[in-house]
């Protein structure tokens, strides 16, 4: 499937796009490069709960295809590096994406959560349960996209 980019109106109303453009003055950027931005989740489920987003407005992972796998892989690499830089450990980490209808912001964002052993009952068994109806791990997402070839329009 061809990726549908956000309209100008959708990008203007997107809270994550406002973080990228610094219209949102409250969010503290923890990492930034040419293509990605990272910051703390506004409702952290663990001591270390970060979001990694592409600066380019992309819809959720369900709407991507196999050409976007490098984006997912870059997001994971950046997120794990940020986690370690913030004093977290990769030994007890979960990386992944909420799946519609559990996506709160329609801008691709990777959750990096550690320590997962500290997650509460609801977070552990519902909202961030690996490969469930609410949450897909980054590994699952890459495998999903491998099976979804790009179709030229």
C-alpha atoms as a PDB file:
ATOM      1  CA  UNK A   1       0.000   0.000   0.000  1.00  0.00           C
ATOM      2  CA  UNK A   2       1.144   3.501  -0.728  1.00  0.00           C
ATOM      3  CA  UNK A   3       1.846   5.569   2.367  1.00  0.00           C
ATOM      4  CA  UNK A   4      -0.631   8.375   2.827  1.00  0.00           C
ATOM      5  CA  UNK A   5       1.236  11.371   4.156  1.00  0.00           C
ATOM      6  CA  UNK A   6      -0.511  13.664   6.562  1.00  0.00           C
ATOM      7  CA  UNK A   7      -2.231  16.699   5.164  1.00  0.00           C
ATOM      8  CA  UNK A   8      -0.958  20.131   6.181  1.00  0.00           C
ATOM      9  CA  UNK A   9      -3.983  20.465   8.467  1.00  0.00           C
ATOM     10  CA  UNK A  10      -3.271  17.101  10.159  1.00  0.00           C
ATOM     11  CA  UNK A  11       0.379  18.056  10.701  1.00  0.00           C
ATOM     12  CA  UNK A  12      -0.603  21.446  12.117  1.00  0.00           C
ATOM     13  CA  UNK A  13      -2.926  19.839  14.666  1.00  0.00           C
ATOM     14  CA  UNK A  14      -0.494  17.041  15.621  1.00  0.00           C
ATOM     15  CA  UNK A  15       0.927  17.444  19.129  1.00  0.00           C
ATOM     16  CA  UNK A  16       4.122  15.605  18.137  1.00  0.00           C
ATOM     17  CA  UNK A  17       4.649  17.869  15.116  1.00  0.00           C
ATOM     18  CA  UNK A  18       4.344  20.812  17.533  1.00  0.00           C
ATOM     19  CA  UNK A  19       7.106  19.244  19.659  1.00  0.00           C
ATOM     20  CA  UNK A  20       9.314  18.866  16.566  1.00  0.00           C
ATOM     21  CA  UNK A  21       8.785  22.519  15.548  1.00  0.00           C
ATOM     22  CA  UNK A  22       9.142  23.732  19.165  1.00  0.00           C
ATOM     23  CA  UNK A  23       5.627  25.188  19.205  1.00  0.00           C
ATOM     24  CA  UNK A  24       5.170  23.023  22.301  1.00  0.00           C
ATOM     25  CA  UNK A  25       7.287  24.834  24.887  1.00  0.00           C
ATOM     26  CA  UNK A  26       6.625  22.327  27.715  1.00  0.00           C
ATOM     27  CA  UNK A  27       8.266  19.191  26.316  1.00  0.00           C
ATOM     28  CA  UNK A  28      11.972  18.811  27.005  1.00  0.00           C
ATOM     29  CA  UNK A  29      13.803  17.231  24.080  1.00  0.00           C
ATOM     30  CA  UNK A  30      16.274  14.612  25.329  1.00  0.00           C
ATOM     31  CA  UNK A  31      17.721  13.717  21.918  1.00  0.00           C
ATOM     32  CA  UNK A  32      17.509  15.225  18.456  1.00  0.00           C
ATOM     33  CA  UNK A  33      19.176  14.615  15.134  1.00  0.00           C
ATOM     34  CA  UNK A  34      18.281  15.447  11.544  1.00  0.00           C
ATOM     35  CA  UNK A  35      15.420  12.935  11.395  1.00  0.00           C
ATOM     36  CA  UNK A  36      14.290  12.050  14.952  1.00  0.00           C
ATOM     37  CA  UNK A  37      13.338  13.568  18.302  1.00  0.00           C
ATOM     38  CA  UNK A  38      13.070  11.852  21.713  1.00  0.00           C
ATOM     39  CA  UNK A  39      11.347  12.947  24.906  1.00  0.00           C
ATOM     40  CA  UNK A  40       9.737  11.506  28.036  1.00  0.00           C
ATOM     41  CA  UNK A  41       6.236  10.080  27.786  1.00  0.00           C
ATOM     42  CA  UNK A  42       3.761  12.463  29.405  1.00  0.00           C
ATOM     43  CA  UNK A  43       2.240   9.518  31.332  1.00  0.00           C
ATOM     44  CA  UNK A  44       5.230   7.296  32.113  1.00  0.00           C
ATOM     45  CA  UNK A  45       4.555   3.639  32.868  1.00  0.00           C
ATOM     46  CA  UNK A  46       8.049   3.127  34.339  1.00  0.00           C
ATOM     47  CA  UNK A  47      11.047   5.126  35.566  1.00  0.00           C
ATOM     48  CA  UNK A  48      12.353   5.280  32.011  1.00  0.00           C
ATOM     49  CA  UNK A  49       9.562   5.779  29.470  1.00  0.00           C
ATOM     50  CA  UNK A  50      10.599   7.627  26.342  1.00  0.00           C
ATOM     51  CA  UNK A  51       9.040   8.291  22.964  1.00  0.00           C
ATOM     52  CA  UNK A  52      11.083   8.333  19.777  1.00  0.00           C
ATOM     53  CA  UNK A  53       9.394  10.018  16.821  1.00  0.00           C
ATOM     54  CA  UNK A  54      10.414  10.819  13.271  1.00  0.00           C
ATOM     55  CA  UNK A  55      10.424  14.542  12.541  1.00  0.00           C
ATOM     56  CA  UNK A  56       8.513  13.773   9.347  1.00  0.00           C
ATOM     57  CA  UNK A  57       4.843  13.193  10.151  1.00  0.00           C
ATOM     58  CA  UNK A  58       4.109   9.540   9.448  1.00  0.00           C
ATOM     59  CA  UNK A  59       0.969   7.672  10.521  1.00  0.00           C
ATOM     60  CA  UNK A  60       1.119   4.711  12.879  1.00  0.00           C
ATOM     61  CA  UNK A  61       3.051   1.547  12.060  1.00  0.00           C
ATOM     62  CA  UNK A  62      -0.088  -0.210  10.773  1.00  0.00           C
ATOM     63  CA  UNK A  63      -0.094   2.195   7.814  1.00  0.00           C
ATOM     64  CA  UNK A  64       3.566   1.732   6.856  1.00  0.00           C
ATOM     65  CA  UNK A  65       5.126  -0.799   4.477  1.00  0.00           C
ATOM     66  CA  UNK A  66       8.407  -2.664   4.053  1.00  0.00           C
ATOM     67  CA  UNK A  67      10.243   0.454   2.846  1.00  0.00           C
ATOM     68  CA  UNK A  68       9.832   1.922   6.351  1.00  0.00           C
ATOM     69  CA  UNK A  69      11.668  -0.867   8.206  1.00  0.00           C
ATOM     70  CA  UNK A  70      14.888   1.218   8.441  1.00  0.00           C
ATOM     71  CA  UNK A  71      12.893   3.969  10.190  1.00  0.00           C
ATOM     72  CA  UNK A  72      11.677   1.494  12.823  1.00  0.00           C
ATOM     73  CA  UNK A  73      15.204   0.100  13.262  1.00  0.00           C
ATOM     74  CA  UNK A  74      16.672   3.612  13.634  1.00  0.00           C
ATOM     75  CA  UNK A  75      14.020   4.532  16.189  1.00  0.00           C
ATOM     76  CA  UNK A  76      14.844   1.446  18.272  1.00  0.00           C
ATOM     77  CA  UNK A  77      18.599   2.106  18.099  1.00  0.00           C
ATOM     78  CA  UNK A  78      18.112   5.738  19.153  1.00  0.00           C
ATOM     79  CA  UNK A  79      15.699   4.792  21.933  1.00  0.00           C
ATOM     80  CA  UNK A  80      18.008   2.170  23.439  1.00  0.00           C
ATOM     81  CA  UNK A  81      20.964   4.549  23.258  1.00  0.00           C
ATOM     82  CA  UNK A  82      18.921   7.271  24.990  1.00  0.00           C
ATOM     83  CA  UNK A  83      17.819   4.775  27.647  1.00  0.00           C
ATOM     84  CA  UNK A  84      21.426   3.901  28.490  1.00  0.00           C
ATOM     85  CA  UNK A  85      22.416   7.581  28.413  1.00  0.00           C
ATOM     86  CA  UNK A  86      19.675   8.304  30.962  1.00  0.00           C
ATOM     87  CA  UNK A  87      20.945   5.575  33.302  1.00  0.00           C
ATOM     88  CA  UNK A  88      18.565   2.823  32.209  1.00  0.00           C
ATOM     89  CA  UNK A  89      19.439  -0.707  31.200  1.00  0.00           C
ATOM     90  CA  UNK A  90      18.642  -2.732  28.101  1.00  0.00           C
ATOM     91  CA  UNK A  91      18.351  -5.867  30.270  1.00  0.00           C
ATOM     92  CA  UNK A  92      14.733  -5.087  31.247  1.00  0.00           C
ATOM     93  CA  UNK A  93      13.328  -3.022  28.377  1.00  0.00           C
ATOM     94  CA  UNK A  94      10.326  -3.107  26.067  1.00  0.00           C
ATOM     95  CA  UNK A  95      10.168  -1.231  22.776  1.00  0.00           C
ATOM     96  CA  UNK A  96       7.069  -1.029  20.645  1.00  0.00           C
ATOM     97  CA  UNK A  97       3.975   0.690  19.354  1.00  0.00           C
ATOM     98  CA  UNK A  98       0.357   0.940  20.343  1.00  0.00           C
ATOM     99  CA  UNK A  99      -2.029  -0.557  17.811  1.00  0.00           C
ATOM    100  CA  UNK A 100      -5.273   1.145  16.741  1.00  0.00           C
ATOM    101  CA  UNK A 101      -7.602   1.935  18.391  1.00  0.00           C
ATOM    102  CA  UNK A 102      -5.089   2.293  21.265  1.00  0.00           C
ATOM    103  CA  UNK A 103      -2.981   4.881  19.443  1.00  0.00           C
ATOM    104  CA  UNK A 104      -3.350   8.195  21.248  1.00  0.00           C
ATOM    105  CA  UNK A 105      -1.475  10.328  18.686  1.00  0.00           C
ATOM    106  CA  UNK A 106      -1.597   9.567  14.951  1.00  0.00           C
ATOM    107  CA  UNK A 107       2.132  10.235  14.464  1.00  0.00           C
ATOM    108  CA  UNK A 108       4.495   7.282  14.448  1.00  0.00           C
ATOM    109  CA  UNK A 109       6.031   6.947  17.925  1.00  0.00           C
ATOM    110  CA  UNK A 110       8.078   4.227  19.556  1.00  0.00           C
ATOM    111  CA  UNK A 111       7.694   3.567  23.283  1.00  0.00           C
ATOM    112  CA  UNK A 112      10.929   2.699  25.102  1.00  0.00           C
ATOM    113  CA  UNK A 113      10.049   1.432  28.595  1.00  0.00           C
ATOM    114  CA  UNK A 114      12.372   0.258  31.374  1.00  0.00           C
ATOM    115  CA  UNK A 115      12.400  -1.434  33.766  1.00  0.00           C
ATOM    116  CA  UNK A 116       9.481  -3.502  32.527  1.00  0.00           C
ATOM    117  CA  UNK A 117       9.570  -5.470  35.770  1.00  0.00           C
ATOM    118  CA  UNK A 118       8.206  -2.353  37.502  1.00  0.00           C
ATOM    119  CA  UNK A 119       5.133  -2.028  35.282  1.00  0.00           C
ATOM    120  CA  UNK A 120       1.820  -2.026  37.121  1.00  0.00           C
ATOM    121  CA  UNK A 121      -0.846  -4.638  36.464  1.00  0.00           C
ATOM    122  CA  UNK A 122      -2.744  -2.658  33.790  1.00  0.00           C
ATOM    123  CA  UNK A 123       0.413  -1.544  31.964  1.00  0.00           C
ATOM    124  CA  UNK A 124       1.956  -5.028  32.098  1.00  0.00           C
ATOM    125  CA  UNK A 125      -1.169  -6.958  31.093  1.00  0.00           C
ATOM    126  CA  UNK A 126      -2.997  -4.551  28.797  1.00  0.00           C
ATOM    127  CA  UNK A 127      -1.433  -1.326  27.544  1.00  0.00           C
ATOM    128  CA  UNK A 128       2.144  -2.580  27.062  1.00  0.00           C
ATOM    129  CA  UNK A 129       1.608  -6.340  26.896  1.00  0.00           C
ATOM    130  CA  UNK A 130       3.931  -7.610  24.146  1.00  0.00           C
ATOM    131  CA  UNK A 131       2.290  -8.470  20.842  1.00  0.00           C
ATOM    132  CA  UNK A 132      -1.231  -8.074  22.152  1.00  0.00           C
ATOM    133  CA  UNK A 133      -4.260  -6.368  20.632  1.00  0.00           C
ATOM    134  CA  UNK A 134      -3.066  -3.094  22.217  1.00  0.00           C
ATOM    135  CA  UNK A 135       0.722  -3.141  21.783  1.00  0.00           C
ATOM    136  CA  UNK A 136       3.144  -4.497  19.187  1.00  0.00           C
ATOM    137  CA  UNK A 137       6.826  -4.909  20.026  1.00  0.00           C
ATOM    138  CA  UNK A 138       9.298  -3.340  17.628  1.00  0.00           C
ATOM    139  CA  UNK A 139      10.423  -6.836  16.561  1.00  0.00           C
ATOM    140  CA  UNK A 140       6.847  -7.826  15.752  1.00  0.00           C
ATOM    141  CA  UNK A 141       6.326  -4.563  13.847  1.00  0.00           C
ATOM    142  CA  UNK A 142       9.396  -5.178  11.660  1.00  0.00           C
ATOM    143  CA  UNK A 143       8.192  -8.713  10.867  1.00  0.00           C
ATOM    144  CA  UNK A 144       4.717  -7.337  10.096  1.00  0.00           C
ATOM    145  CA  UNK A 145       6.206  -4.806   7.667  1.00  0.00           C
ATOM    146  CA  UNK A 146       8.410  -7.457   6.008  1.00  0.00           C
ATOM    147  CA  UNK A 147       5.180  -9.178   4.981  1.00  0.00           C
ATOM    148  CA  UNK A 148       3.673  -5.965   3.645  1.00  0.00           C
ATOM    149  CA  UNK A 149       5.507  -5.102   0.420  1.00  0.00           C
ATOM    150  CA  UNK A 150       5.523  -1.613  -1.017  1.00  0.00           C
ATOM    151  CA  UNK A 151       3.159  -1.095  -3.932  1.00  0.00           C
ATOM    152  CA  UNK A 152       4.142   1.606  -6.417  1.00  0.00           C
ATOM    153  CA  UNK A 153       1.255   3.804  -7.455  1.00  0.00           C
END
